[in-house]
Amino acid sequence: MFTDKEISEINHLLIPENNIVIVTHHNPDGDAIGSSLGLKHYLKTKGIDATVITPNDFPKFLKWMPEAKQIVIGEYKRKVAGEAIYNADVIFCLDFNSPTRIGILGDWVTKSRAKKILIDHHQMPEQFDYVYSDTTVPATCQMVYHFIQANQDEKSVNIDIAQCLYTGIMTDTGGFRFRSTSATTHRIVADLIEKGSDPAIITSNTWDTNTISRLHLLSLVLSRIELTKEGKVAILWLKRSELKEYGFDKGDTEGFVNYGLSVLGTKMAVFFMEDLYEDFIKISFRSKDSVDTNQFARKHFNGGGHINASGGKYFKSMEETIEDFKEKIETEDF
Ligand code: 5GP
Ligand code: MN
C-alpha cells in the first residue's frame, strides 16, 4: 500500500478541479475494466468525473458494466484520448506496470506532465510517481478496494463500485480458484455482495455469454491439444485462417489456455494464436505452483506477467514458434 504520506499527497490531487485520467492495458480483461470503472465510480463519490481510457477495444462480455460505454477506446478515438492524456493532472495506471503494455497510449502517458499513480499486481514495476505494487494480490480490483480502505472510505462503496470490483476479482481469480485467492479476498468479496453486487447476475453477464464461434473454436483447440515434456506441458494453438473461418470475435478465445492446465499431470499450458491483422503470434502461458511463466515469457517470448499467468509475442510462423517453444521448455527445470 502507499505510505500515509503518499495517501495524503494523492488525496490532495484528487479534487474536482484536476483532470483525472485512468488508463489500463492493451486487450483489457475483466480486472482491467473492473478496476478502472470501479475507481472511476469511487472518484465520482468525491465529485470527480474521471476519464477511463483503454488502448484498444474490450470484449462484449464486459460491456454490461456500469458506464462501460463511456470508456474512451484509444484505437477508435485517438484525438479524444490524446487530448485527455495531454490535459491530465493525474493519471492512474491500473493493472499494468510498463508503458509498453498500453500500446498507442504509452508515448503520450510517458511524456505527460501529470502525476502518475500505479496500482498493479504484476511483476517488476517500472518508474511511476506513486507506486502501489503487490504481486501477492490476485486482482487489481482488490487493490482498488484496499486503496478505498486506506482512505477510510469503505462506506462510499456503492453498487456500481461493488459490481465493477467484484467482476475483476472474479475473473482474475478464475472464479475464486487461483493461488493468491485469500481469506482477505473473500472478506472483500463478501462486502461487495453486501453493497449490492449479485454473484449470479455478474457470473451470468460475464461468463454465460458464449458465442457459437467461441464454442466451435474451443472444440477445434481441444481436439488437437498436445502434450510435451513428459506430459507436463500442454500446447494449444489457432491460426488466423481458422479464426476467420469460424467468425472470431474479440474475447472468443479468452480462457482457452486454462483447459490445457486442467489436464491431469500438467504443470504448464501454452496457447499460441496468430494475430488477426498483424504478423505475430500472441502467446498465453499458465502454470501451477512454482513454475515461473513470467521469467520464461520475458526470457524467450518478449513478454511477462505473473508467475502463474503471463503472455508474450513471437514473430515466426506457427510451426516454427511451436518448435522453438518445445526446444526452450525442454531445458526448463520442472
Ligand atoms: P493473457 O494470457 O490473459 O493475455 O495474459 C496473462 C497475463 O500476462 C496478464 O496479466 C497480462 O497482463 C500479462 N501479459 C500478457 N501479454 C503480455 C505481454 O506481451 N507482455 C507482458 N509484459 N505481459 C503480458
Ligand atoms: Mn489483473
mmCIF file of C-alpha atoms and ligand atoms in Angstrom:
data_model
loop_
_atom_site.group_PDB
_atom_site.id
_atom_site.type_symbol
_atom_site.label_atom_id
_atom_site.label_comp_id
_atom_site.label_asym_id
_atom_site.label_seq_id
_atom_site.Cartn_x
_atom_site.Cartn_y
_atom_site.Cartn_z
ATOM 1 C CA MET A 1 0.000 0.000 0.000
ATOM 2 C CA PHE A 2 1.063 3.635 -0.404
ATOM 3 C CA THR A 3 2.588 5.198 2.706
ATOM 4 C CA ASP A 4 0.427 7.523 4.838
ATOM 5 C CA LYS A 5 2.350 10.467 3.420
ATOM 6 C CA GLU A 6 1.687 9.289 -0.143
ATOM 7 C CA ILE A 7 -2.005 8.731 0.590
ATOM 8 C CA SER A 8 -2.232 12.261 1.903
ATOM 9 C CA GLU A 9 -0.426 13.673 -1.169
ATOM 10 C CA ILE A 10 -2.611 11.638 -3.512
ATOM 11 C CA ASN A 11 -5.732 12.893 -1.780
ATOM 12 C CA HIS A 12 -4.603 16.482 -2.305
ATOM 13 C CA LEU A 13 -4.546 15.703 -6.015
ATOM 14 C CA LEU A 14 -7.990 14.096 -6.040
ATOM 15 C CA ILE A 15 -10.090 17.242 -6.338
ATOM 16 C CA PRO A 16 -12.745 18.132 -8.929
ATOM 17 C CA GLU A 17 -10.534 20.948 -10.303
ATOM 18 C CA ASN A 18 -7.956 18.427 -11.503
ATOM 19 C CA ASN A 19 -8.276 16.409 -14.708
ATOM 20 C CA ILE A 20 -8.065 12.769 -13.735
ATOM 21 C CA VAL A 21 -7.456 10.022 -16.276
ATOM 22 C CA ILE A 22 -7.440 6.281 -15.686
ATOM 23 C CA VAL A 23 -5.610 4.058 -18.165
ATOM 24 C CA THR A 24 -5.349 0.305 -18.362
ATOM 25 C CA HIS A 25 -3.611 -2.276 -20.505
ATOM 26 C CA HIS A 26 -3.924 -3.387 -24.133
ATOM 27 C CA ASN A 27 -6.587 -6.070 -24.685
ATOM 28 C CA PRO A 28 -8.318 -5.168 -21.420
ATOM 29 C CA ASP A 29 -9.696 -8.044 -19.368
ATOM 30 C CA GLY A 30 -12.235 -8.147 -16.528
ATOM 31 C CA ASP A 31 -9.721 -6.908 -13.978
ATOM 32 C CA ALA A 32 -8.527 -4.061 -16.203
ATOM 33 C CA ILE A 33 -12.040 -2.794 -16.958
ATOM 34 C CA GLY A 34 -13.372 -3.618 -13.466
ATOM 35 C CA SER A 35 -10.582 -1.791 -11.631
ATOM 36 C CA SER A 36 -10.725 1.219 -13.967
ATOM 37 C CA LEU A 37 -14.501 1.616 -13.759
ATOM 38 C CA GLY A 38 -14.518 0.749 -10.032
ATOM 39 C CA LEU A 39 -12.021 3.548 -9.389
ATOM 40 C CA LYS A 40 -13.973 5.906 -11.664
ATOM 41 C CA HIS A 41 -17.153 5.264 -9.647
ATOM 42 C CA TYR A 42 -15.239 5.740 -6.395
ATOM 43 C CA LEU A 43 -13.829 9.086 -7.588
ATOM 44 C CA LYS A 44 -17.359 10.078 -8.538
ATOM 45 C CA THR A 45 -18.292 9.836 -4.843
ATOM 46 C CA LYS A 46 -15.724 12.634 -4.347
ATOM 47 C CA GLY A 47 -17.306 14.773 -7.068
ATOM 48 C CA ILE A 48 -14.637 13.850 -9.622
ATOM 49 C CA ASP A 49 -15.508 12.914 -13.194
ATOM 50 C CA ALA A 50 -12.525 10.793 -14.273
ATOM 51 C CA THR A 51 -11.966 9.635 -17.856
ATOM 52 C CA VAL A 52 -11.200 5.951 -18.421
ATOM 53 C CA ILE A 53 -9.059 5.248 -21.495
ATOM 54 C CA THR A 54 -8.098 1.874 -22.953
ATOM 55 C CA PRO A 55 -5.597 1.415 -25.806
ATOM 56 C CA ASN A 56 -7.985 -0.837 -27.749
ATOM 57 C CA ASP A 57 -11.452 -2.323 -27.580
ATOM 58 C CA PHE A 58 -12.561 -4.831 -24.952
ATOM 59 C CA PRO A 59 -14.808 -7.915 -25.156
ATOM 60 C CA LYS A 60 -18.590 -7.633 -25.371
ATOM 61 C CA PHE A 61 -18.996 -9.653 -22.185
ATOM 62 C CA LEU A 62 -17.587 -6.717 -20.196
ATOM 63 C CA LYS A 63 -19.784 -4.047 -21.764
ATOM 64 C CA TRP A 64 -22.626 -4.529 -19.261
ATOM 65 C CA MET A 65 -20.577 -2.896 -16.509
ATOM 66 C CA PRO A 66 -21.844 0.459 -15.270
ATOM 67 C CA GLU A 67 -20.512 3.232 -17.562
ATOM 68 C CA ALA A 68 -18.515 0.817 -19.740
ATOM 69 C CA LYS A 69 -19.999 2.704 -22.706
ATOM 70 C CA GLN A 70 -18.253 5.924 -21.598
ATOM 71 C CA ILE A 71 -14.798 4.381 -21.840
ATOM 72 C CA VAL A 72 -12.638 6.148 -24.411
ATOM 73 C CA ILE A 73 -11.158 3.492 -26.684
ATOM 74 C CA GLY A 74 -7.847 4.855 -27.984
ATOM 75 C CA GLU A 75 -7.819 2.940 -31.265
ATOM 76 C CA TYR A 76 -11.190 4.466 -32.231
ATOM 77 C CA LYS A 77 -10.828 7.896 -30.595
ATOM 78 C CA ARG A 78 -7.174 8.835 -30.884
ATOM 79 C CA LYS A 79 -7.768 12.573 -30.661
ATOM 80 C CA VAL A 80 -10.034 12.439 -27.608
ATOM 81 C CA ALA A 81 -7.657 10.017 -25.858
ATOM 82 C CA GLY A 82 -4.563 12.054 -26.754
ATOM 83 C CA GLU A 83 -6.100 15.327 -25.572
ATOM 84 C CA ALA A 84 -7.384 13.813 -22.309
ATOM 85 C CA ILE A 85 -3.911 12.465 -21.516
ATOM 86 C CA TYR A 86 -2.252 15.741 -22.570
ATOM 87 C CA ASN A 87 -4.556 17.739 -20.272
ATOM 88 C CA ALA A 88 -4.402 15.315 -17.351
ATOM 89 C CA ASP A 89 -3.139 16.422 -13.939
ATOM 90 C CA VAL A 90 -3.259 12.886 -12.602
ATOM 91 C CA ILE A 91 -3.066 9.568 -14.464
ATOM 92 C CA PHE A 92 -3.949 6.370 -12.661
ATOM 93 C CA CYS A 93 -2.240 3.370 -14.253
ATOM 94 C CA LEU A 94 -4.181 0.238 -13.425
ATOM 95 C CA ASP A 95 -3.393 -3.453 -13.979
ATOM 96 C CA PHE A 96 -0.142 -2.886 -15.911
ATOM 97 C CA ASN A 97 3.250 -1.554 -14.907
ATOM 98 C CA SER A 98 5.124 -0.621 -18.068
ATOM 99 C CA PRO A 99 4.224 1.874 -20.837
ATOM 100 C CA THR A 100 4.920 -0.923 -23.329
ATOM 101 C CA ARG A 101 1.661 -2.570 -22.178
ATOM 102 C CA ILE A 102 -0.625 0.310 -23.204
ATOM 103 C CA GLY A 103 0.025 0.364 -26.938
ATOM 104 C CA ILE A 104 -0.531 3.730 -28.587
ATOM 105 C CA LEU A 105 -1.115 5.415 -25.199
ATOM 106 C CA GLY A 106 2.404 4.558 -23.974
ATOM 107 C CA ASP A 107 4.187 7.503 -25.533
ATOM 108 C CA TRP A 108 1.540 10.027 -24.506
ATOM 109 C CA VAL A 109 1.484 8.829 -20.904
ATOM 110 C CA THR A 110 5.292 8.792 -20.682
ATOM 111 C CA LYS A 111 5.531 12.368 -21.977
ATOM 112 C CA SER A 112 2.640 13.695 -19.901
ATOM 113 C CA ARG A 113 3.368 16.166 -17.073
ATOM 114 C CA ALA A 114 0.660 14.506 -14.939
ATOM 115 C CA LYS A 115 1.422 12.754 -11.663
ATOM 116 C CA LYS A 116 1.312 9.054 -12.407
ATOM 117 C CA ILE A 117 -0.139 6.705 -9.831
ATOM 118 C CA LEU A 118 0.385 2.972 -10.276
ATOM 119 C CA ILE A 119 -1.934 0.354 -8.794
ATOM 120 C CA ASP A 120 -0.944 -3.056 -10.116
ATOM 121 C CA HIS A 121 -0.155 -6.672 -9.252
ATOM 122 C CA HIS A 122 2.305 -7.680 -11.999
ATOM 123 C CA GLN A 123 5.998 -8.462 -11.507
ATOM 124 C CA MET A 124 8.742 -5.845 -11.851
ATOM 125 C CA PRO A 125 7.053 -2.436 -11.959
ATOM 126 C CA GLU A 126 8.715 0.428 -13.779
ATOM 127 C CA GLN A 127 9.045 4.020 -12.524
ATOM 128 C CA PHE A 128 5.880 5.971 -11.532
ATOM 129 C CA ASP A 129 5.376 8.942 -9.166
ATOM 130 C CA TYR A 130 3.381 6.819 -6.738
ATOM 131 C CA VAL A 131 3.623 3.046 -6.723
ATOM 132 C CA TYR A 132 1.277 0.550 -5.111
ATOM 133 C CA SER A 133 2.538 -2.750 -6.469
ATOM 134 C CA ASP A 134 1.826 -6.080 -4.817
ATOM 135 C CA THR A 135 2.222 -9.356 -6.693
ATOM 136 C CA THR A 136 0.578 -11.345 -3.899
ATOM 137 C CA VAL A 137 -2.833 -9.763 -4.510
ATOM 138 C CA PRO A 138 -4.888 -11.732 -7.059
ATOM 139 C CA ALA A 139 -6.553 -8.762 -8.747
ATOM 140 C CA THR A 140 -6.012 -5.043 -9.239
ATOM 141 C CA CYS A 141 -9.697 -4.708 -8.298
ATOM 142 C CA GLN A 142 -8.812 -5.958 -4.813
ATOM 143 C CA MET A 143 -6.053 -3.323 -4.652
ATOM 144 C CA VAL A 144 -8.514 -0.578 -5.587
ATOM 145 C CA TYR A 145 -10.625 -1.767 -2.666
ATOM 146 C CA HIS A 146 -7.534 -1.584 -0.395
ATOM 147 C CA PHE A 147 -6.922 1.939 -1.687
ATOM 148 C CA ILE A 148 -10.503 2.866 -0.740
ATOM 149 C CA GLN A 149 -9.852 1.299 2.685
ATOM 150 C CA ALA A 150 -6.629 3.291 3.079
ATOM 151 C CA ASN A 151 -8.737 6.415 2.523
ATOM 152 C CA GLN A 152 -11.180 5.126 5.161
ATOM 153 C CA ASP A 153 -13.929 5.345 2.589
ATOM 154 C CA GLU A 154 -15.447 1.840 2.733
ATOM 155 C CA LYS A 155 -18.789 3.460 3.435
ATOM 156 C CA SER A 156 -18.644 5.101 -0.003
ATOM 157 C CA VAL A 157 -18.638 1.747 -1.768
ATOM 158 C CA ASN A 158 -21.902 1.772 -3.719
ATOM 159 C CA ILE A 159 -23.444 -0.797 -6.049
ATOM 160 C CA ASP A 160 -21.571 0.494 -9.122
ATOM 161 C CA ILE A 161 -18.184 0.250 -7.410
ATOM 162 C CA ALA A 162 -19.148 -3.130 -5.950
ATOM 163 C CA GLN A 163 -20.191 -4.635 -9.299
ATOM 164 C CA CYS A 164 -17.031 -3.487 -11.065
ATOM 165 C CA LEU A 165 -14.618 -4.639 -8.366
ATOM 166 C CA TYR A 166 -16.436 -7.949 -7.920
ATOM 167 C CA THR A 167 -16.139 -8.673 -11.637
ATOM 168 C CA GLY A 168 -12.387 -8.135 -11.776
ATOM 169 C CA ILE A 169 -11.742 -10.201 -8.665
ATOM 170 C CA MET A 170 -13.924 -12.977 -10.050
ATOM 171 C CA THR A 171 -12.246 -13.031 -13.470
ATOM 172 C CA ASP A 172 -8.622 -12.624 -12.320
ATOM 173 C CA THR A 173 -9.007 -15.395 -9.724
ATOM 174 C CA GLY A 174 -10.670 -17.679 -12.285
ATOM 175 C CA GLY A 175 -13.819 -17.739 -10.149
ATOM 176 C CA PHE A 176 -12.025 -17.588 -6.755
ATOM 177 C CA ARG A 177 -9.814 -20.566 -7.619
ATOM 178 C CA PHE A 178 -6.281 -19.361 -8.335
ATOM 179 C CA ARG A 179 -3.444 -19.500 -5.870
ATOM 180 C CA SER A 180 -3.404 -15.961 -4.497
ATOM 181 C CA THR A 181 -7.139 -16.017 -3.682
ATOM 182 C CA SER A 182 -7.090 -15.423 0.089
ATOM 183 C CA ALA A 183 -9.369 -15.073 3.080
ATOM 184 C CA THR A 184 -8.943 -11.311 2.649
ATOM 185 C CA THR A 185 -10.144 -11.632 -0.947
ATOM 186 C CA HIS A 186 -13.269 -13.423 0.267
ATOM 187 C CA ARG A 187 -13.892 -10.854 3.023
ATOM 188 C CA ILE A 188 -13.743 -8.079 0.450
ATOM 189 C CA VAL A 189 -15.990 -10.008 -1.911
ATOM 190 C CA ALA A 190 -18.457 -10.542 0.961
ATOM 191 C CA ASP A 191 -18.546 -6.784 1.491
ATOM 192 C CA LEU A 192 -19.039 -6.182 -2.245
ATOM 193 C CA ILE A 193 -22.006 -8.571 -2.195
ATOM 194 C CA GLU A 194 -23.459 -6.705 0.769
ATOM 195 C CA LYS A 195 -23.035 -3.478 -1.182
ATOM 196 C CA GLY A 196 -25.184 -4.867 -3.981
ATOM 197 C CA SER A 197 -23.108 -6.924 -6.403
ATOM 198 C CA ASP A 198 -25.065 -10.058 -7.246
ATOM 199 C CA PRO A 199 -22.805 -13.110 -7.875
ATOM 200 C CA ALA A 200 -25.356 -14.923 -10.039
ATOM 201 C CA ILE A 201 -26.052 -11.920 -12.248
ATOM 202 C CA ILE A 202 -22.382 -10.998 -12.629
ATOM 203 C CA THR A 203 -21.375 -14.579 -13.426
ATOM 204 C CA SER A 204 -24.133 -14.878 -15.957
ATOM 205 C CA ASN A 205 -23.389 -11.468 -17.564
ATOM 206 C CA THR A 206 -19.692 -12.240 -17.807
ATOM 207 C CA TRP A 207 -19.425 -15.951 -18.384
ATOM 208 C CA ASP A 208 -22.704 -17.314 -19.725
ATOM 209 C CA THR A 209 -22.125 -15.417 -22.913
ATOM 210 C CA ASN A 210 -20.523 -17.992 -25.173
ATOM 211 C CA THR A 211 -20.945 -17.296 -28.849
ATOM 212 C CA ILE A 212 -21.239 -20.213 -31.242
ATOM 213 C CA SER A 213 -17.958 -19.116 -32.845
ATOM 214 C CA ARG A 214 -16.259 -19.394 -29.466
ATOM 215 C CA LEU A 215 -17.582 -22.881 -28.810
ATOM 216 C CA HIS A 216 -16.581 -24.064 -32.273
ATOM 217 C CA LEU A 217 -13.085 -22.635 -31.846
ATOM 218 C CA LEU A 218 -12.867 -24.281 -28.434
ATOM 219 C CA SER A 219 -13.842 -27.623 -29.849
ATOM 220 C CA LEU A 220 -11.150 -27.286 -32.531
ATOM 221 C CA VAL A 221 -8.484 -26.316 -29.992
ATOM 222 C CA LEU A 222 -9.399 -29.118 -27.614
ATOM 223 C CA SER A 223 -9.454 -31.702 -30.376
ATOM 224 C CA ARG A 224 -5.741 -31.185 -31.064
ATOM 225 C CA ILE A 225 -4.326 -30.342 -27.669
ATOM 226 C CA GLU A 226 -0.803 -31.756 -27.478
ATOM 227 C CA LEU A 227 1.326 -32.727 -24.505
ATOM 228 C CA THR A 228 5.095 -32.350 -24.343
ATOM 229 C CA LYS A 229 7.851 -32.557 -21.699
ATOM 230 C CA GLU A 230 6.608 -35.942 -20.452
ATOM 231 C CA GLY A 231 3.039 -34.745 -20.199
ATOM 232 C CA LYS A 232 3.901 -31.732 -18.051
ATOM 233 C CA VAL A 233 3.183 -29.118 -20.705
ATOM 234 C CA ALA A 234 0.016 -28.750 -22.787
ATOM 235 C CA ILE A 235 0.116 -26.908 -26.109
ATOM 236 C CA LEU A 236 -2.903 -25.311 -27.792
ATOM 237 C CA TRP A 237 -2.909 -23.242 -30.961
ATOM 238 C CA LEU A 238 -5.068 -21.442 -33.504
ATOM 239 C CA LYS A 239 -4.238 -19.964 -36.866
ATOM 240 C CA ARG A 240 -5.594 -16.780 -38.380
ATOM 241 C CA SER A 241 -7.313 -18.665 -41.185
ATOM 242 C CA GLU A 242 -9.210 -20.680 -38.572
ATOM 243 C CA LEU A 243 -10.212 -17.560 -36.637
ATOM 244 C CA LYS A 244 -11.612 -16.135 -39.854
ATOM 245 C CA GLU A 245 -13.341 -19.339 -40.856
ATOM 246 C CA TYR A 246 -15.178 -19.582 -37.530
ATOM 247 C CA GLY A 247 -16.098 -15.896 -37.385
ATOM 248 C CA PHE A 248 -13.816 -14.974 -34.459
ATOM 249 C CA ASP A 249 -14.963 -12.104 -32.298
ATOM 250 C CA LYS A 250 -12.889 -10.271 -29.671
ATOM 251 C CA GLY A 251 -12.744 -12.254 -26.439
ATOM 252 C CA ASP A 252 -13.747 -15.522 -28.103
ATOM 253 C CA THR A 253 -10.549 -17.302 -27.060
ATOM 254 C CA GLU A 254 -10.371 -15.856 -23.537
ATOM 255 C CA GLY A 255 -9.618 -18.647 -21.050
ATOM 256 C CA PHE A 256 -8.813 -21.328 -23.638
ATOM 257 C CA VAL A 257 -5.332 -21.767 -22.185
ATOM 258 C CA ASN A 258 -6.809 -22.875 -18.848
ATOM 259 C CA TYR A 259 -8.147 -26.041 -20.448
ATOM 260 C CA GLY A 260 -4.541 -27.078 -21.039
ATOM 261 C CA LEU A 261 -3.786 -26.741 -17.370
ATOM 262 C CA SER A 262 -6.785 -28.865 -16.449
ATOM 263 C CA VAL A 263 -5.138 -31.947 -17.984
ATOM 264 C CA LEU A 264 -4.036 -34.309 -15.222
ATOM 265 C CA GLY A 265 -0.300 -34.088 -14.623
ATOM 266 C CA THR A 266 0.309 -30.773 -16.428
ATOM 267 C CA LYS A 267 2.329 -28.036 -14.786
ATOM 268 C CA MET A 268 2.151 -25.540 -17.597
ATOM 269 C CA ALA A 269 -0.092 -24.715 -20.529
ATOM 270 C CA VAL A 270 0.580 -22.515 -23.514
ATOM 271 C CA PHE A 271 -1.790 -21.134 -26.112
ATOM 272 C CA PHE A 272 -0.468 -19.746 -29.395
ATOM 273 C CA MET A 273 -2.750 -17.629 -31.538
ATOM 274 C CA GLU A 274 -1.922 -15.819 -34.754
ATOM 275 C CA ASP A 275 -2.947 -12.188 -34.603
ATOM 276 C CA LEU A 276 -5.891 -11.436 -36.862
ATOM 277 C CA TYR A 277 -4.259 -8.439 -38.560
ATOM 278 C CA GLU A 278 -0.550 -8.293 -37.830
ATOM 279 C CA ASP A 279 2.230 -10.783 -38.391
ATOM 280 C CA PHE A 280 2.883 -12.127 -34.949
ATOM 281 C CA ILE A 281 1.743 -14.833 -32.601
ATOM 282 C CA LYS A 282 0.137 -13.858 -29.315
ATOM 283 C CA ILE A 283 1.065 -16.289 -26.570
ATOM 284 C CA SER A 284 -0.623 -17.035 -23.253
ATOM 285 C CA PHE A 285 1.164 -19.005 -20.561
ATOM 286 C CA ARG A 286 -0.388 -20.512 -17.437
ATOM 287 C CA SER A 287 1.256 -22.686 -14.794
ATOM 288 C CA LYS A 288 0.842 -24.355 -11.447
ATOM 289 C CA ASP A 289 2.856 -23.979 -8.256
ATOM 290 C CA SER A 290 6.341 -22.524 -8.622
ATOM 291 C CA VAL A 291 6.705 -22.932 -12.394
ATOM 292 C CA ASP A 292 7.599 -19.361 -13.349
ATOM 293 C CA THR A 293 5.989 -18.349 -16.648
ATOM 294 C CA ASN A 294 6.844 -14.677 -16.101
ATOM 295 C CA GLN A 295 10.590 -15.377 -16.302
ATOM 296 C CA PHE A 296 10.100 -17.785 -19.181
ATOM 297 C CA ALA A 297 7.990 -15.297 -21.181
ATOM 298 C CA ARG A 298 10.475 -12.489 -20.525
ATOM 299 C CA LYS A 299 13.479 -14.590 -21.450
ATOM 300 C CA HIS A 300 12.208 -16.211 -24.638
ATOM 301 C CA PHE A 301 8.938 -14.700 -25.837
ATOM 302 C CA ASN A 302 9.081 -10.888 -25.484
ATOM 303 C CA GLY A 303 6.559 -10.835 -22.660
ATOM 304 C CA GLY A 304 5.943 -11.086 -18.956
ATOM 305 C CA GLY A 305 3.133 -11.011 -16.400
ATOM 306 C CA HIS A 306 2.734 -13.069 -13.249
ATOM 307 C CA ILE A 307 4.458 -16.261 -12.117
ATOM 308 C CA ASN A 308 1.423 -18.413 -12.956
ATOM 309 C CA ALA A 309 -0.102 -16.332 -15.775
ATOM 310 C CA SER A 310 1.789 -14.405 -18.365
ATOM 311 C CA GLY A 311 1.857 -13.596 -22.038
ATOM 312 C CA GLY A 312 4.162 -12.732 -24.880
ATOM 313 C CA LYS A 313 4.621 -12.272 -28.605
ATOM 314 C CA TYR A 314 6.657 -14.129 -31.219
ATOM 315 C CA PHE A 315 7.442 -13.206 -34.773
ATOM 316 C CA LYS A 316 7.796 -16.529 -36.592
ATOM 317 C CA SER A 317 5.367 -18.953 -38.223
ATOM 318 C CA MET A 318 3.138 -21.145 -36.044
ATOM 319 C CA GLU A 319 5.171 -24.260 -36.828
ATOM 320 C CA GLU A 320 8.498 -22.569 -36.023
ATOM 321 C CA THR A 321 7.084 -20.979 -32.883
ATOM 322 C CA ILE A 322 5.844 -24.291 -31.521
ATOM 323 C CA GLU A 323 9.151 -25.933 -32.419
ATOM 324 C CA ASP A 324 11.142 -23.182 -30.680
ATOM 325 C CA PHE A 325 8.860 -23.392 -27.666
ATOM 326 C CA LYS A 326 9.335 -27.160 -27.348
ATOM 327 C CA GLU A 327 13.098 -26.744 -27.521
ATOM 328 C CA LYS A 328 13.162 -23.981 -24.892
ATOM 329 C CA ILE A 329 10.763 -25.693 -22.493
ATOM 330 C CA GLU A 330 12.776 -28.937 -22.552
ATOM 331 C CA THR A 331 15.679 -27.275 -20.728
ATOM 332 C CA GLU A 332 13.456 -25.675 -18.059
ATOM 333 C CA ASP A 333 13.818 -27.334 -14.706
ATOM 334 C CA PHE A 334 10.407 -28.651 -13.626
HETATM 335 P P1 5GP B 1 -3.226 -13.267 -21.155
HETATM 336 O O1 5GP B 1 -2.637 -14.608 -21.407
HETATM 337 O O2 5GP B 1 -4.544 -13.378 -20.443
HETATM 338 O O3 5GP B 1 -3.257 -12.388 -22.343
HETATM 339 O O4 5GP B 1 -2.243 -12.561 -20.146
HETATM 340 C C1 5GP B 1 -1.917 -13.113 -18.919
HETATM 341 C C2 5GP B 1 -1.140 -12.135 -18.092
HETATM 342 O O5 5GP B 1 0.097 -11.805 -18.692
HETATM 343 C C3 5GP B 1 -1.869 -10.835 -17.890
HETATM 344 O O6 5GP B 1 -1.734 -10.482 -16.553
HETATM 345 C C4 5GP B 1 -1.174 -9.839 -18.785
HETATM 346 O O7 5GP B 1 -1.145 -8.589 -18.207
HETATM 347 C C5 5GP B 1 0.220 -10.425 -18.957
HETATM 348 N N1 5GP B 1 0.655 -10.293 -20.343
HETATM 349 C C6 5GP B 1 0.035 -10.755 -21.453
HETATM 350 N N2 5GP B 1 0.720 -10.463 -22.566
HETATM 351 C C7 5GP B 1 1.821 -9.799 -22.166
HETATM 352 C C8 5GP B 1 2.936 -9.212 -22.867
HETATM 353 O O8 5GP B 1 3.054 -9.247 -24.086
HETATM 354 N N3 5GP B 1 3.871 -8.587 -22.080
HETATM 355 C C9 5GP B 1 3.787 -8.545 -20.719
HETATM 356 N N4 5GP B 1 4.756 -7.931 -20.029
HETATM 357 N N5 5GP B 1 2.751 -9.071 -20.053
HETATM 358 C C10 5GP B 1 1.783 -9.689 -20.742
HETATM 359 MN MN MN B 2 -5.104 -8.170 -13.261
#
